[in-house]
Coordinates of C-alpha atoms in Angstrom, one line a residue:
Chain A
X14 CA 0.0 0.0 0.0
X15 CA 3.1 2.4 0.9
X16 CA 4.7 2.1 -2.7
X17 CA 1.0 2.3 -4.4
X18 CA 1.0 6.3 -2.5
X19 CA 4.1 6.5 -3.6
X20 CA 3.8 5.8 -7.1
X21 CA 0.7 7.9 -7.4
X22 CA 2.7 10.8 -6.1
X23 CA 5.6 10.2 -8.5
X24 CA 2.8 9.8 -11.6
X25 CA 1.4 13.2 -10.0
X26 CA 4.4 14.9 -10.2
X27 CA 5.4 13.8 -13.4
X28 CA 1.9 14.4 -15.4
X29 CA 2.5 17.9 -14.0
X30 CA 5.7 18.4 -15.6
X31 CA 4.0 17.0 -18.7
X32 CA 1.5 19.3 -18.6
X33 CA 3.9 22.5 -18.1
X34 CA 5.4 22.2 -21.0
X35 CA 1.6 22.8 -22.4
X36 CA 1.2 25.8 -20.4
X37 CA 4.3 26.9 -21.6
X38 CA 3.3 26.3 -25.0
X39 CA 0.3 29.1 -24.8
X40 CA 2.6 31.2 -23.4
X41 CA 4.6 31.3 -26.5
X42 CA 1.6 30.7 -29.2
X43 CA 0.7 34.3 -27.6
X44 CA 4.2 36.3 -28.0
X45 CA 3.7 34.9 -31.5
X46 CA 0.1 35.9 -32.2
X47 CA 1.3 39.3 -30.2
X48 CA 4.1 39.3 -32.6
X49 CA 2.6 38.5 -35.9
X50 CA -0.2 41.0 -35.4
X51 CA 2.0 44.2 -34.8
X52 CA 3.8 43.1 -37.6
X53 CA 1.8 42.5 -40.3
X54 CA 0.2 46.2 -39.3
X55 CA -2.9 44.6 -38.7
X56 CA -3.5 46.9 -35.3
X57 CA -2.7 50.7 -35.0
X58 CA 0.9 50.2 -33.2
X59 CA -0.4 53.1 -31.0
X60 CA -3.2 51.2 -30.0
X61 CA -0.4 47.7 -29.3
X62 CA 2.9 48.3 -29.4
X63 CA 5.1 45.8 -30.4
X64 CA 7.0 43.2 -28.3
X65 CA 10.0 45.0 -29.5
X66 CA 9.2 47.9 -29.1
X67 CA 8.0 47.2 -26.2
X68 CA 10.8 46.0 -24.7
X69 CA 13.0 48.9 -25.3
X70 CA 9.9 50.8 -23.5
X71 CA 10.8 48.4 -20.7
X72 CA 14.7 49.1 -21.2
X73 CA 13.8 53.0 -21.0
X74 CA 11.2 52.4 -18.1
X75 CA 14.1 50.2 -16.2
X76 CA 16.5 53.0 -16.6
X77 CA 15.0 56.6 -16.4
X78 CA 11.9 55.1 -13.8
X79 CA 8.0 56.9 -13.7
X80 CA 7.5 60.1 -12.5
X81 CA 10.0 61.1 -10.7
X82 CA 10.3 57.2 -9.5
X83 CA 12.3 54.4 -10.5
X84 CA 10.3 51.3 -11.5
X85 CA 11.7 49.3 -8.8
X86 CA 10.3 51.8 -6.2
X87 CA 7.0 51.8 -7.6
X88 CA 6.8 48.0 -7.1
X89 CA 8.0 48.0 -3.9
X90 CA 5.2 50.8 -3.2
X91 CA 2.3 48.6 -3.9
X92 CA 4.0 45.2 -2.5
X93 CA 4.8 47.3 0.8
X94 CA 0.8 48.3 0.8
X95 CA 0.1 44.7 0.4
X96 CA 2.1 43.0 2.7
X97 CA 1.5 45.4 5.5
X98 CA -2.2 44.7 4.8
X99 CA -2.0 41.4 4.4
X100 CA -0.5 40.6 7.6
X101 CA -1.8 42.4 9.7
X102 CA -5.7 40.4 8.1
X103 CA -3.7 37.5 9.1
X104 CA -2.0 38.5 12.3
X105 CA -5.8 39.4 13.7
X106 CA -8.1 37.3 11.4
X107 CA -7.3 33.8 11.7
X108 CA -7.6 33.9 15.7
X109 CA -11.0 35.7 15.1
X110 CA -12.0 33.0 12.9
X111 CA -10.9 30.3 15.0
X112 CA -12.6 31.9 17.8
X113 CA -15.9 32.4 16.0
X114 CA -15.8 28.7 14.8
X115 CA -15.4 27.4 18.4
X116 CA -17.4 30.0 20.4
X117 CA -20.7 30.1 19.3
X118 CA -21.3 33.3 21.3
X119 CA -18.5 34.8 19.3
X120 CA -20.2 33.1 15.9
X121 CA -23.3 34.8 17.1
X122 CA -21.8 38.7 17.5
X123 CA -19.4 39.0 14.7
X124 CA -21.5 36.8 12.5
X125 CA -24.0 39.7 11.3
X126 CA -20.5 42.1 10.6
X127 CA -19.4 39.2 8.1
X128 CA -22.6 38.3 6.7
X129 CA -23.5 41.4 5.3
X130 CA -20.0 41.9 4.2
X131 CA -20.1 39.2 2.0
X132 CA -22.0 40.7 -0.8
X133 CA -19.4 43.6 -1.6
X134 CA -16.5 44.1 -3.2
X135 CA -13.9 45.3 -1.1
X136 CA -13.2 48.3 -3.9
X137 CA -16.6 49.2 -3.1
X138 CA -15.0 50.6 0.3
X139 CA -11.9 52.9 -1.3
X140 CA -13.9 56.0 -1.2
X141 CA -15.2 55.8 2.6
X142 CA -11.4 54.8 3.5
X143 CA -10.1 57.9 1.4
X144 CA -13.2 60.0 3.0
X145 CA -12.0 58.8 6.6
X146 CA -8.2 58.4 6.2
X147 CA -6.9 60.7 3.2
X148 CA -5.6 59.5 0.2
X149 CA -2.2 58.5 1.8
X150 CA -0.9 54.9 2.8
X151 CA -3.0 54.1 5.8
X152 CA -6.1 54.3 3.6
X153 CA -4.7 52.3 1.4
X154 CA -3.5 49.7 3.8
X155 CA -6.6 49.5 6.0
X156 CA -8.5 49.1 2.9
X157 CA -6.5 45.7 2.3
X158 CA -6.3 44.8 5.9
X159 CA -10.2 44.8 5.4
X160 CA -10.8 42.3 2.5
X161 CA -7.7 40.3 3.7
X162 CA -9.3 39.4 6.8
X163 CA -12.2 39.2 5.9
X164 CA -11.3 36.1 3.6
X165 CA -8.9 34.8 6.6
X166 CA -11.9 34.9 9.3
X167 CA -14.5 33.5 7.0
X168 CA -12.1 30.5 5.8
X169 CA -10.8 29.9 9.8
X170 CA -14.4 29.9 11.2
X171 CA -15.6 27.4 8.6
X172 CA -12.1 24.9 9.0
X173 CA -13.0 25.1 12.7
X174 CA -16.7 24.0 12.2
X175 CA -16.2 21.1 9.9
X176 CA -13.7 19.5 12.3
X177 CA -15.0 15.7 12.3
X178 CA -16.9 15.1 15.8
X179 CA -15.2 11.8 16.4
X180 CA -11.7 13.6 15.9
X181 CA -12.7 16.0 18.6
X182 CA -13.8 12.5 21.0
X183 CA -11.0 11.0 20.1
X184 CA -8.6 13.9 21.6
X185 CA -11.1 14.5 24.6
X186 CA -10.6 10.6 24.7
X187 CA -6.7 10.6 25.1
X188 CA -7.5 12.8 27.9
X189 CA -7.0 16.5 26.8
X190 CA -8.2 19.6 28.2
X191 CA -10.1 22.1 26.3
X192 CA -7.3 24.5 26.0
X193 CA -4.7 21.6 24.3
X194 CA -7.7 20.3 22.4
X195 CA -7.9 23.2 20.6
X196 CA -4.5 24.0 19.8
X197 CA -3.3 20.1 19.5
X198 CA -6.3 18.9 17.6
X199 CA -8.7 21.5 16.4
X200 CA -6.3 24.3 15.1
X201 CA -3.9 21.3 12.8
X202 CA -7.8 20.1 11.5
X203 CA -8.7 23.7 10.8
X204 CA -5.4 24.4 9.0
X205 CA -6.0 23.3 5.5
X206 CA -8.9 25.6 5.5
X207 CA -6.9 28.6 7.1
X208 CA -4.2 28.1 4.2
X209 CA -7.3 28.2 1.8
X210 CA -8.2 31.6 3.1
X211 CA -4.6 33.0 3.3
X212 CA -3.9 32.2 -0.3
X213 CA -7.2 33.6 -1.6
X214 CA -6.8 36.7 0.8
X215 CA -3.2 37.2 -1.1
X216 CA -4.4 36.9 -4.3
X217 CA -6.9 39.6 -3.9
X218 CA -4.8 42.0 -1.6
X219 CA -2.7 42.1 -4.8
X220 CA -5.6 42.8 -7.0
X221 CA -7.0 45.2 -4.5
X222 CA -3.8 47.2 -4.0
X223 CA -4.1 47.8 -7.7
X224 CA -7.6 49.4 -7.8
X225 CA -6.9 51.4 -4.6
X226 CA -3.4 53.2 -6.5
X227 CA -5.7 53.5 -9.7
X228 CA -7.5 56.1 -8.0
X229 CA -6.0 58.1 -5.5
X230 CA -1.8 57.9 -5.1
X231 CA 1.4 58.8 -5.9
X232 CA 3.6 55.8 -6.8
X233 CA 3.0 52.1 -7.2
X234 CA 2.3 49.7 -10.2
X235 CA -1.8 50.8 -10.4
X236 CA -1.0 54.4 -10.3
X237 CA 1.4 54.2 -12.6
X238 CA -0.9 52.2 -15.2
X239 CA -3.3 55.3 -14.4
X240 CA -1.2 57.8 -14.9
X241 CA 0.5 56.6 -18.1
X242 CA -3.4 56.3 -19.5
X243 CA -4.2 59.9 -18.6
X244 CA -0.7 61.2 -20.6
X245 CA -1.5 58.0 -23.4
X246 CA 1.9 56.7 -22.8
X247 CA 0.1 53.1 -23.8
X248 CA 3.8 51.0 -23.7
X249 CA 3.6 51.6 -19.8
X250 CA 0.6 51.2 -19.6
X251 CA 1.1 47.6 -21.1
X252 CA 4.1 46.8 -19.2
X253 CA 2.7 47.8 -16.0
X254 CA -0.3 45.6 -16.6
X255 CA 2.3 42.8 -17.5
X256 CA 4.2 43.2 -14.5
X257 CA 1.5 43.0 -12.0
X258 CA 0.1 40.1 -13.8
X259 CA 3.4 38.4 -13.2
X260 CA 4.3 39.9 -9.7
X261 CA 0.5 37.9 -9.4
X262 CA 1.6 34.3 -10.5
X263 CA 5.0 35.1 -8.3
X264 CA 2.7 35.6 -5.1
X265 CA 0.5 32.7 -6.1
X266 CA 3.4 30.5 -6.6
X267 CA 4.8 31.1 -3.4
X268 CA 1.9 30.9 -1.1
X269 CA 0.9 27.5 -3.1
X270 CA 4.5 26.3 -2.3
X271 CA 3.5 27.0 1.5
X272 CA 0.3 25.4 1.6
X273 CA 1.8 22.1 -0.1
X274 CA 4.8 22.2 2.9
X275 CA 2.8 22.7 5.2
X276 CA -0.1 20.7 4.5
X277 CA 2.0 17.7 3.5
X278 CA 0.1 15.8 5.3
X279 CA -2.9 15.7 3.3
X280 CA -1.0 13.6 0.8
X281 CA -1.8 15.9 -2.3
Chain B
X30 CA 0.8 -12.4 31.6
X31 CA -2.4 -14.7 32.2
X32 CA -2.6 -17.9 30.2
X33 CA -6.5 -18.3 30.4
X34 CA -7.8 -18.7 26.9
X35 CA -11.7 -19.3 28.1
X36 CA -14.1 -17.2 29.2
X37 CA -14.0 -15.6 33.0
X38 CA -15.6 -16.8 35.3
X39 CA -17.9 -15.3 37.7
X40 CA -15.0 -14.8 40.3
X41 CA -14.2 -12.0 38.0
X42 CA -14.2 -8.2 38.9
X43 CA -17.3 -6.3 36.9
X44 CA -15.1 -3.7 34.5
X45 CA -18.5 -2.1 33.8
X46 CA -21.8 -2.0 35.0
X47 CA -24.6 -0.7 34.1
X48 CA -28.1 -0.1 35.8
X49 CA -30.8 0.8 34.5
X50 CA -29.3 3.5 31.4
X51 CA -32.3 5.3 30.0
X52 CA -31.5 7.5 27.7
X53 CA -34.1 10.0 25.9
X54 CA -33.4 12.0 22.8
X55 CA -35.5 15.3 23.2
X56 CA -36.9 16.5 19.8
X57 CA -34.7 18.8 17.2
X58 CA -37.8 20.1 15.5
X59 CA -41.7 21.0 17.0
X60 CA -43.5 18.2 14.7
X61 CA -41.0 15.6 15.8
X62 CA -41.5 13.8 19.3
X63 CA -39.4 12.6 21.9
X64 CA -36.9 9.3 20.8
X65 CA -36.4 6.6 23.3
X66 CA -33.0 5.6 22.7
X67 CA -32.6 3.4 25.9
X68 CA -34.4 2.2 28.5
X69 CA -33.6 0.6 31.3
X70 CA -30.3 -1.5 29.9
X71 CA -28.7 -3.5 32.9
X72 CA -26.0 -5.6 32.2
X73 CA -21.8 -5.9 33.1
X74 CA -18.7 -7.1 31.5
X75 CA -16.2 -8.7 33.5
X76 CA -12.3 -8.4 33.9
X77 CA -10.7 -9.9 30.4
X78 CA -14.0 -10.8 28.7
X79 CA -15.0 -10.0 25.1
X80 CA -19.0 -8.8 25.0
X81 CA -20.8 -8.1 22.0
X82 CA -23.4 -5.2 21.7
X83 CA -25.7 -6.6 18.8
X84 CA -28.4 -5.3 17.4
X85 CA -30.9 -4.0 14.8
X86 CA -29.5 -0.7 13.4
X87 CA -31.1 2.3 15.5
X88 CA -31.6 0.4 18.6
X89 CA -29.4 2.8 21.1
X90 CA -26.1 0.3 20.6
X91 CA -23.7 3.4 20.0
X92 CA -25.8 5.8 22.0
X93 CA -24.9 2.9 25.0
X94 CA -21.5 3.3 24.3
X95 CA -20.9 6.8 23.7
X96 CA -22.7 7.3 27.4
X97 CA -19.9 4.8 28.4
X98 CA -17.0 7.3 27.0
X99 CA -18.7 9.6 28.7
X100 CA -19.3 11.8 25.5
X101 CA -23.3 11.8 26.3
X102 CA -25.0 11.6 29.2
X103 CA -27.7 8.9 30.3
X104 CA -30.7 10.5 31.4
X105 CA -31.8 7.7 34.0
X106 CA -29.6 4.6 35.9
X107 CA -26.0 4.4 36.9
X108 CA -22.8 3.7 34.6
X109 CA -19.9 2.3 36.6
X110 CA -16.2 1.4 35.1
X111 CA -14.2 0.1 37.1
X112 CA -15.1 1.4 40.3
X113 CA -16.0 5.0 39.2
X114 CA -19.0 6.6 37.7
X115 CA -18.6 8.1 34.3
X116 CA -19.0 11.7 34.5
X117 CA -16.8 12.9 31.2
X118 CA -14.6 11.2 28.6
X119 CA -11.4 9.8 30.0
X120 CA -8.6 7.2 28.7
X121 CA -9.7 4.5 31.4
X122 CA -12.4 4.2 28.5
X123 CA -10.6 3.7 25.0
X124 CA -12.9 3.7 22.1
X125 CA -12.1 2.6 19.0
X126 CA -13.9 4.8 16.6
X127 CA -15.5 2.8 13.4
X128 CA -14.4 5.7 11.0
X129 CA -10.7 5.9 12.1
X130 CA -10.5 9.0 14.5
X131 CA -6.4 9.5 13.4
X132 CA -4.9 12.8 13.7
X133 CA -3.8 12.9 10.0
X134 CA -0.9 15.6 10.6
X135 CA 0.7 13.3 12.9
X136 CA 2.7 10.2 11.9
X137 CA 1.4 6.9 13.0
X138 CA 4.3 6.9 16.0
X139 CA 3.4 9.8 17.0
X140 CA -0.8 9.0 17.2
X141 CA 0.0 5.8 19.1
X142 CA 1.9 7.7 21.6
X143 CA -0.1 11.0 21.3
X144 CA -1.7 10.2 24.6
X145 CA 0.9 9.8 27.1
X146 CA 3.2 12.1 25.6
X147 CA 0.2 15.3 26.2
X148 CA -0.7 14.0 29.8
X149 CA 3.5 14.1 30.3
X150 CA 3.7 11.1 30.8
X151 CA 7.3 9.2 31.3
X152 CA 8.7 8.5 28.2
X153 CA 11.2 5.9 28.8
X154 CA 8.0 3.7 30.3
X155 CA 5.7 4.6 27.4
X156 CA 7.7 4.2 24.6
X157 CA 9.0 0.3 24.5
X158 CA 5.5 -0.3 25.4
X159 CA 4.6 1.4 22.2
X160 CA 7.2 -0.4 20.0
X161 CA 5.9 -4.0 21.1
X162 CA 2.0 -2.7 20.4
X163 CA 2.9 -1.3 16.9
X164 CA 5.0 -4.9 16.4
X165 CA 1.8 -6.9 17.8
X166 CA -0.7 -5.2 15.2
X167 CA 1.8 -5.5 12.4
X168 CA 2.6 -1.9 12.0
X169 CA 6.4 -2.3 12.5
X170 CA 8.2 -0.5 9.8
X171 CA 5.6 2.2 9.3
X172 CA 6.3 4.2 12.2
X173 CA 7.2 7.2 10.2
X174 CA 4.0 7.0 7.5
X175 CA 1.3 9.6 8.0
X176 CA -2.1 8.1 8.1
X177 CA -3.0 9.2 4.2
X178 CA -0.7 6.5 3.5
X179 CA -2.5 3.4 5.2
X180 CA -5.5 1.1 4.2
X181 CA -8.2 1.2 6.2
X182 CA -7.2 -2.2 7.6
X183 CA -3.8 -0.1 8.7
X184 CA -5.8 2.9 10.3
X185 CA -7.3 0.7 12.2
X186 CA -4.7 -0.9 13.6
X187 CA -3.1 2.3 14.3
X188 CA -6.3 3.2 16.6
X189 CA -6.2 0.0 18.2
X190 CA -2.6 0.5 19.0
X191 CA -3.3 3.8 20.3
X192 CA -5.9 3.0 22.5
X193 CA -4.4 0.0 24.3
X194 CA -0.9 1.9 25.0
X195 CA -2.9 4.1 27.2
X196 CA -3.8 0.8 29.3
X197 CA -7.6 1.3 29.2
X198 CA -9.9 -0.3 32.3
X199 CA -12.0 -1.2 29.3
X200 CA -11.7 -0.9 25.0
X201 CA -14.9 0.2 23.8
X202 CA -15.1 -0.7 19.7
X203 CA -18.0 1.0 17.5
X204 CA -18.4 -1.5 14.5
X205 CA -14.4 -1.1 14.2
X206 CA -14.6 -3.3 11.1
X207 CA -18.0 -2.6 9.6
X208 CA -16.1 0.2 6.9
X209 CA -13.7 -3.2 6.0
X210 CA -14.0 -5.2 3.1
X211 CA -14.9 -8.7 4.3
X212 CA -10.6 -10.3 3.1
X213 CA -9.2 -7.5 5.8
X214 CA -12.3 -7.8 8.1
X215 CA -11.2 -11.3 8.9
X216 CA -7.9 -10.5 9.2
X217 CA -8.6 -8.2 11.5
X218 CA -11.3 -10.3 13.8
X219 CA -8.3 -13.0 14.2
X220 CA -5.8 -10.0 14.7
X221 CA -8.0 -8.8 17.6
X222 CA -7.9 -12.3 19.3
X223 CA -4.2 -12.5 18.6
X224 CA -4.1 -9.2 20.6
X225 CA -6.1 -9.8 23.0
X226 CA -4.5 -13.1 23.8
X227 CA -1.6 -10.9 25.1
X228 CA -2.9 -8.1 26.9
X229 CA -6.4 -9.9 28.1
X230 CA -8.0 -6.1 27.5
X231 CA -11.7 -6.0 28.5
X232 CA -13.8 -5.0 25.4
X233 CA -16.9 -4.1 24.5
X234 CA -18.1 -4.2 21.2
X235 CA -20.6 -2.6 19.3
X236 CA -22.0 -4.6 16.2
X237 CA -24.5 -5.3 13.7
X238 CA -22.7 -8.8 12.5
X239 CA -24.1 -11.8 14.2
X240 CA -21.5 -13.3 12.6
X241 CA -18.5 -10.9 13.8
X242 CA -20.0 -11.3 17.5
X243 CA -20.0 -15.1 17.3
X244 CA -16.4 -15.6 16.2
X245 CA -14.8 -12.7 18.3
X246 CA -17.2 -12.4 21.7
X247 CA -17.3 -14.7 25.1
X248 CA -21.1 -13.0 25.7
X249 CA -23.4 -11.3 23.6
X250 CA -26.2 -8.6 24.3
X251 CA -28.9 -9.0 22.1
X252 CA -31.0 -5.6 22.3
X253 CA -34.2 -5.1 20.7
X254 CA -35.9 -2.1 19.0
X255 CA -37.1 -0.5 22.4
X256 CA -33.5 0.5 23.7
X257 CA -33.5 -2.9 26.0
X258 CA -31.5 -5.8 26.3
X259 CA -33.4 -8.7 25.5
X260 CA -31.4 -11.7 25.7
X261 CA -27.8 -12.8 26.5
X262 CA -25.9 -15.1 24.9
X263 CA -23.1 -17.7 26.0
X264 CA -20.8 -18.1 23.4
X265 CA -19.0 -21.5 24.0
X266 CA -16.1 -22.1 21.5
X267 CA -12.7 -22.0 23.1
X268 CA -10.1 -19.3 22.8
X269 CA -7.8 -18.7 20.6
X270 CA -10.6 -18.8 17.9
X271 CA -9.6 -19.3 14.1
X272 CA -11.0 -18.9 11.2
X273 CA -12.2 -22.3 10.4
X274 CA -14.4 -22.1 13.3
X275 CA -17.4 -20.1 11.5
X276 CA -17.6 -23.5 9.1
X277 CA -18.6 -25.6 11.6
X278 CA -21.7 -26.9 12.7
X279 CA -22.0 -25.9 15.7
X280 CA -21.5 -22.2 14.5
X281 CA -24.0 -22.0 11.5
X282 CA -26.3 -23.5 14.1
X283 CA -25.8 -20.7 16.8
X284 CA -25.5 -18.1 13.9
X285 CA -29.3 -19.3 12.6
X286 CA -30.9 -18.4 15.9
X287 CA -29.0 -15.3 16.9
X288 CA -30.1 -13.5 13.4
X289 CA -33.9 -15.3 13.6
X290 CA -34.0 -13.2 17.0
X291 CA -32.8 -10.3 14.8
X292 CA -35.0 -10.6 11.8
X293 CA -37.8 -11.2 14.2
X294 CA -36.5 -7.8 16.0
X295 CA -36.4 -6.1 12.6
X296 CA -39.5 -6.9 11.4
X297 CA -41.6 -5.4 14.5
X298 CA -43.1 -1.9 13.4
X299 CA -41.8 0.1 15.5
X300 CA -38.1 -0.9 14.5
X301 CA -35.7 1.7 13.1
X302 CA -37.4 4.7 15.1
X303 CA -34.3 7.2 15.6
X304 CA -34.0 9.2 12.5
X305 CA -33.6 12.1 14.4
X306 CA -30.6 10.9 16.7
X307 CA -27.8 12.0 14.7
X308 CA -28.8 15.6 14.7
X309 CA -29.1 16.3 18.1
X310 CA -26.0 14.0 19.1
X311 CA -24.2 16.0 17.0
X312 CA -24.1 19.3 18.9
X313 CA -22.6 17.3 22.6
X314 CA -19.0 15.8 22.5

């Protein structure tokens, strides 16, 4: 039975690399499509530049920076923004959402707060937190810190409730208190759903962090894209798009490489 | 270590006792009305003996032993294990869950040993005893796997292990092989008797398998569709039972007028009355 888990892993593993090479394949049928359309003349170049040209718009945007700000700096802008958010929705939502899955007092006061959050968009919040806090970072921050735990909180409170019953009798059992059946038992059964609601909480910090610099700030990747619009500087508005597009699959990487260490376990 | 093989006698010590557990499940809904899930039950199992807990589906056998753990609470009688009344869940009362209750983060060392180790218990008297448990269920070598990576057969050897390292009063088993495909169930009925031949743990067992009662039990409770014990049953054949043993004669013939008792049980109308159990069980540990 140990070498059959095994092998599945290993045929896993290697249909995956298989199936790369496809994705990779897309990837390049694009930059030729991309390629073959700018260069017949079929669009306006204006309208898409081409990947040459583009790329020296990337050489020029690399060396002289945006608006009074090199390119590097502008990146840093909007990851700074979302980390900061992002962790502190972690830092405070996944003990709120274990506590609301285990208390059901707690379930029962913050409940309504979540429930009627769940129908809007967190962008739908950027002009209260620019009417409350300015247009400077902490608007911006609190504005991720918002969505990000609210995704953290809802995913915790859930992984806490669908603990199996027997799981919990079988720790109460072995003779644990409340206190060490929660963090020995209930937390570890909770944590694939926690790792559920950090990665979907990254994913849309960065895609929130975006909308929030398209309107109201002075550096970062979404102002940038805005401001290069406004002046019709379309290549940066292109490579702006691409780079948070691939700063995006760079975060979801990473926090998909986290859940699979630390949910080993699961056997996946 | 004992050498007795047979069943105890009555100079035994009563492991658990039970009188008169009634046990009412009040209604989840307004149009539903109050379940009787026990009523009444008297019995005991003595010191080292193997009793089966059979029984029409829905006739209070789990809710019995879940008021044992002390997960639930009887609402009428006495529970006694070994001296002391059962007021809340405790490892003097091992249950072996039928849906394997592993911690699946953990590796299967560290679920066997998963209770000492969090009551601080010494180590260097815990451990060896865990090595020979894991070598008696045929687990040696997969110390390290995580449960994801075990049959069902395997889990279940893993709780078994776990539960007798914390040297239980009494081993309470909820259909532990019912989720089995009938090759490994086997294997596992004769594995059970191959452990129990060395530690002599006192179990109680919870099934719906004449057959499984015959071949592993020294006694069987019979219960009916009211929640009450109707009839107990001697089960002669010697210890260490094998295999063979449910071809015989002498079997077939005991096995014919336990499940005529049980198809006469099943077939009264009143039969199969606790729908509504498993809702409101499911909100007390």
């Amino acid at each position: 039975m140990r070498i059959k888990g095994k092998k599945h892993r290993f045929q896993a593993v290697s249909g995956l690399a298989s199936f790369s090479f496809l994705s990779w394949l897309t990837v390049a049928a694009i930059l030729l499509l991309w390629f073959l359309v700018t260069a017949a003349g079929w669009v306006s170049a204006f309208v898409l530049p081409s990947p040459a040209n583009l790329w020296s718009e990337f050489q020029v945007l690399v060396a002289n920076g945006y608006a009074g700000k090199t390119l590097s700096e502008h990146i840093l802008a909007s990851l700074f923004r979302t980390f900061t958010g992002l962790g502190l929705g972690i830092a405070l939502g996944v003990p709120l959402g274990l506590l609301m899955g285990y208390s059901r007092i707690a379930h029962a006061i913050l409940g309504p707060i979540f429930s009627f959050l769940r129908p809007i968009p967190p962008i739908a919040f950027i002009p209260l937190m620019i009417l409350y806090f300015g247009i400077g970072e902490f608007s911006k921050v609190a504005l991720i810190f918002l969505a990000a735990l609210y995704y953290v909180v809802l995913n915790s409170s859930a992984g806490v409730r669908t603990v199996p019953q027997d799981l919990l009798r079988a720790g109460l059992n072995l003779g644990l208190s409340r206190a060490k059946l929660f963090s020995k038992v209930v937390f570890w059964a909770a944590l694939p759903h926690i790792m559920t609601g950090i990665k979907t909480a990254t994913a849309i910090s960065w895609a929130i962090v975006v909308a929030a610099e398209l309107i109201a700030a002075q550096a970062g990747l979404g102002f940038m894209v805005m401001d290069a619009t406004t002046f019709f500087r379309v290549p940066n508005v292109y490579l702006g798009i691409i780079i948070i597009g691939l700063i995006g699959v760079a975060l979801e990487t990473v926090t998909v490489a986290i859940d699979r260490k630390l949910l080993h376990w699961m056997g996946r | 270590m004992k050498n007795s093989t047979d069943a105890p006698g009555a100079s035994r010590k009563v492991k658990i006792s039970l009188a008169g557990v009634g046990r009412v499940f009040q209604p989840t809904s307004k149009r539903s009305s109050p379940v009787v899930a026990l009523k009444g039950v008297n019995g005991e199992v003595f010191e080292e003996e193997i009793v089966g807990l059979l029984g029409p589906s829905g006739c209070g056998k789990t809710t019995l032993l879940n008021l044992i753990a002390g997960f639930d609470r009887q609402d009428e009688g006495e529970i006694i294990v070994a001296g002391k009344k059962v007021e809340r869940p405790g490892p003097d009362r091992m249950v072996v869950f039928q849906f394997p209750a592993l911690f699946a983060w953990l590796t299967v060392w560290e679920n066997v040993v998963f209770g000492p180790k969090e009551r601080g218990e010494n180590q260097k008297e815990y451990e060896p005893r865990a090595r020979s448990l894991l070598e008696s269920v045929g687990l040696k070598g997969r110390e390290h796997d995580y449960p994801y990576q075990l049959s069902g057969g395997m889990k279940q050897r893993v709780q078994l292990a776990r539960a007798l390292l914390n040297q239980p009063e009494v081993l309470l088993m909820d259909e532990p092989f019912g989720a089995l495909d009938s090759q490994t169930r086997s294997q596992m009925q004769e594995l059970l008797h191959d452990v129990w031949a060395l530690y002599h743990p006192t179990i109680l067992l919870v099934t719906h398998d004449a057959e499984e009662a015959l071949f592993l039990c020294h006694r069987i409770y019979v219960m009916d569709c009211q929640g009450e014990i109707r009839e107990t049953i001697h089960v002669p054949f010697p210890f260490p039972r094998k295999f063979d043993l449910i071809g015989s004669t002498d079997f077939a013939h005991l096995k014919y007028t336990l499940l005529s008792a049980l198809r006469a049980e099943e077939e009264k109308p009143d039969c199969h009355k606790q729908v509504g159990e498993k809702t409101q069980e499911g909100g007390a540990i």
